Protein backbone atom coordinates (compact mmCIF):
# COMPACT_ATOMS: atom_id res chain seq x y z
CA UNK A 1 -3.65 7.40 -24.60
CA UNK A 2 -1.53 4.97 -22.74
CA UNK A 3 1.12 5.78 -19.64
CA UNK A 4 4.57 5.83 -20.87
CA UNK A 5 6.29 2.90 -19.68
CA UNK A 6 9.65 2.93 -18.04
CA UNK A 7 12.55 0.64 -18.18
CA UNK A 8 11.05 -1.97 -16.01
CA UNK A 9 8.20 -2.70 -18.38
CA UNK A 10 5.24 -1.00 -15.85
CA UNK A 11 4.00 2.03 -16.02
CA UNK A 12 4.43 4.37 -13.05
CA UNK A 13 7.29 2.06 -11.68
CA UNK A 14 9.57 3.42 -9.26
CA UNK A 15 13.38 4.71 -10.17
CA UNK A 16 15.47 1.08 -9.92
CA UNK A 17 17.18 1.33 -6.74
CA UNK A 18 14.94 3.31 -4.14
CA UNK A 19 14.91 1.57 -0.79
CA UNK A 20 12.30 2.09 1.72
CA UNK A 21 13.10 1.69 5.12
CA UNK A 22 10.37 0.01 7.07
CA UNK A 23 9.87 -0.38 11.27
CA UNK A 24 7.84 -2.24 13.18
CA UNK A 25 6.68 -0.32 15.87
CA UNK A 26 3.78 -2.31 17.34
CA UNK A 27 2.83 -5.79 17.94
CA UNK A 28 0.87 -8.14 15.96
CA UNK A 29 0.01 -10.00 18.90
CA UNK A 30 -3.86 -9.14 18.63
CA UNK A 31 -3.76 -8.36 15.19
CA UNK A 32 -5.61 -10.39 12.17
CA UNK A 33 -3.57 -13.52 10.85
CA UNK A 34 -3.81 -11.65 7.57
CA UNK A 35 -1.58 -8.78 9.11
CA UNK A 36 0.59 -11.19 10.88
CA UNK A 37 1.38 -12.79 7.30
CA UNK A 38 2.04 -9.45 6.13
CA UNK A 39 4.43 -7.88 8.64
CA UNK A 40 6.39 -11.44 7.78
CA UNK A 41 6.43 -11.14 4.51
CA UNK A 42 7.92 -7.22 4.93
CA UNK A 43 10.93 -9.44 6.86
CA UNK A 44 9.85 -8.02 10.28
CA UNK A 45 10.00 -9.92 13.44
CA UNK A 46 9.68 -8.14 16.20
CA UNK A 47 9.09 -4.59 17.58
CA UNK A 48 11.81 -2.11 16.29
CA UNK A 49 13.19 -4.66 13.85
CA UNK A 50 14.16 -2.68 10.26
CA UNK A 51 14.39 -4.29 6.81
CA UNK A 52 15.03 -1.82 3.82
CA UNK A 53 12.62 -3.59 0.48
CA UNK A 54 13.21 -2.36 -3.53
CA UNK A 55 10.60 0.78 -3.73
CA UNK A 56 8.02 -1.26 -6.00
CA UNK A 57 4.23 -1.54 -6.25
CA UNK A 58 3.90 -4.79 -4.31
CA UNK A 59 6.29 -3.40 -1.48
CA UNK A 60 3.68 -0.25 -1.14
CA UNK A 61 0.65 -2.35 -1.26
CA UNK A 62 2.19 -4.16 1.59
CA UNK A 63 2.88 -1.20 3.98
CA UNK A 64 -0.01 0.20 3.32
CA UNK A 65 -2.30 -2.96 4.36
CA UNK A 66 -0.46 -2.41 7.86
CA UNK A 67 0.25 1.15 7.99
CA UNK A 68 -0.69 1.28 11.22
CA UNK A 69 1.88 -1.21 12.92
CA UNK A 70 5.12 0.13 10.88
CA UNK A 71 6.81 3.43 10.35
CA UNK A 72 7.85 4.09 6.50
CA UNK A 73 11.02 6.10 5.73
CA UNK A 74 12.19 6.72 2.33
């Protein structure tokens, strides 16, 4: 059988309107160019800068590529 799929179209989507608040808390300085992209494309800059991002898949993914440079709030 197939996962029920929710409004969005995707199974296993998040509620529509969850934000997750996400910190920078250490610097990519010494990190991997991959990790730098990342952290930019989460809209961080610099250390203790927070964005809040739509609660999605992508988002996740994301965070958890550099889990260990940000702090994740929901």
């Amino acid at each position: 059988m197939t996962a029920k799929k929710t409004e969005s179209g995707k199974a296993g989507a998040r509620k529509s309107g969850a934000k997750i608040r996400v910190t920078l808390v250490k610097s990519v300085a010494s990190c991997r160019e991959q990790h730098r992209a990342t952290v930019r494309g989460l809209g961080l800059r610099r250390i203790r800068d927070t964005v809040e991002l739509e609660d999605s898949p992508a988002v996740r993914g994301m965070i958890n590529s550099v889990s260990f440079l940000v702090r994740c709030e929901s």
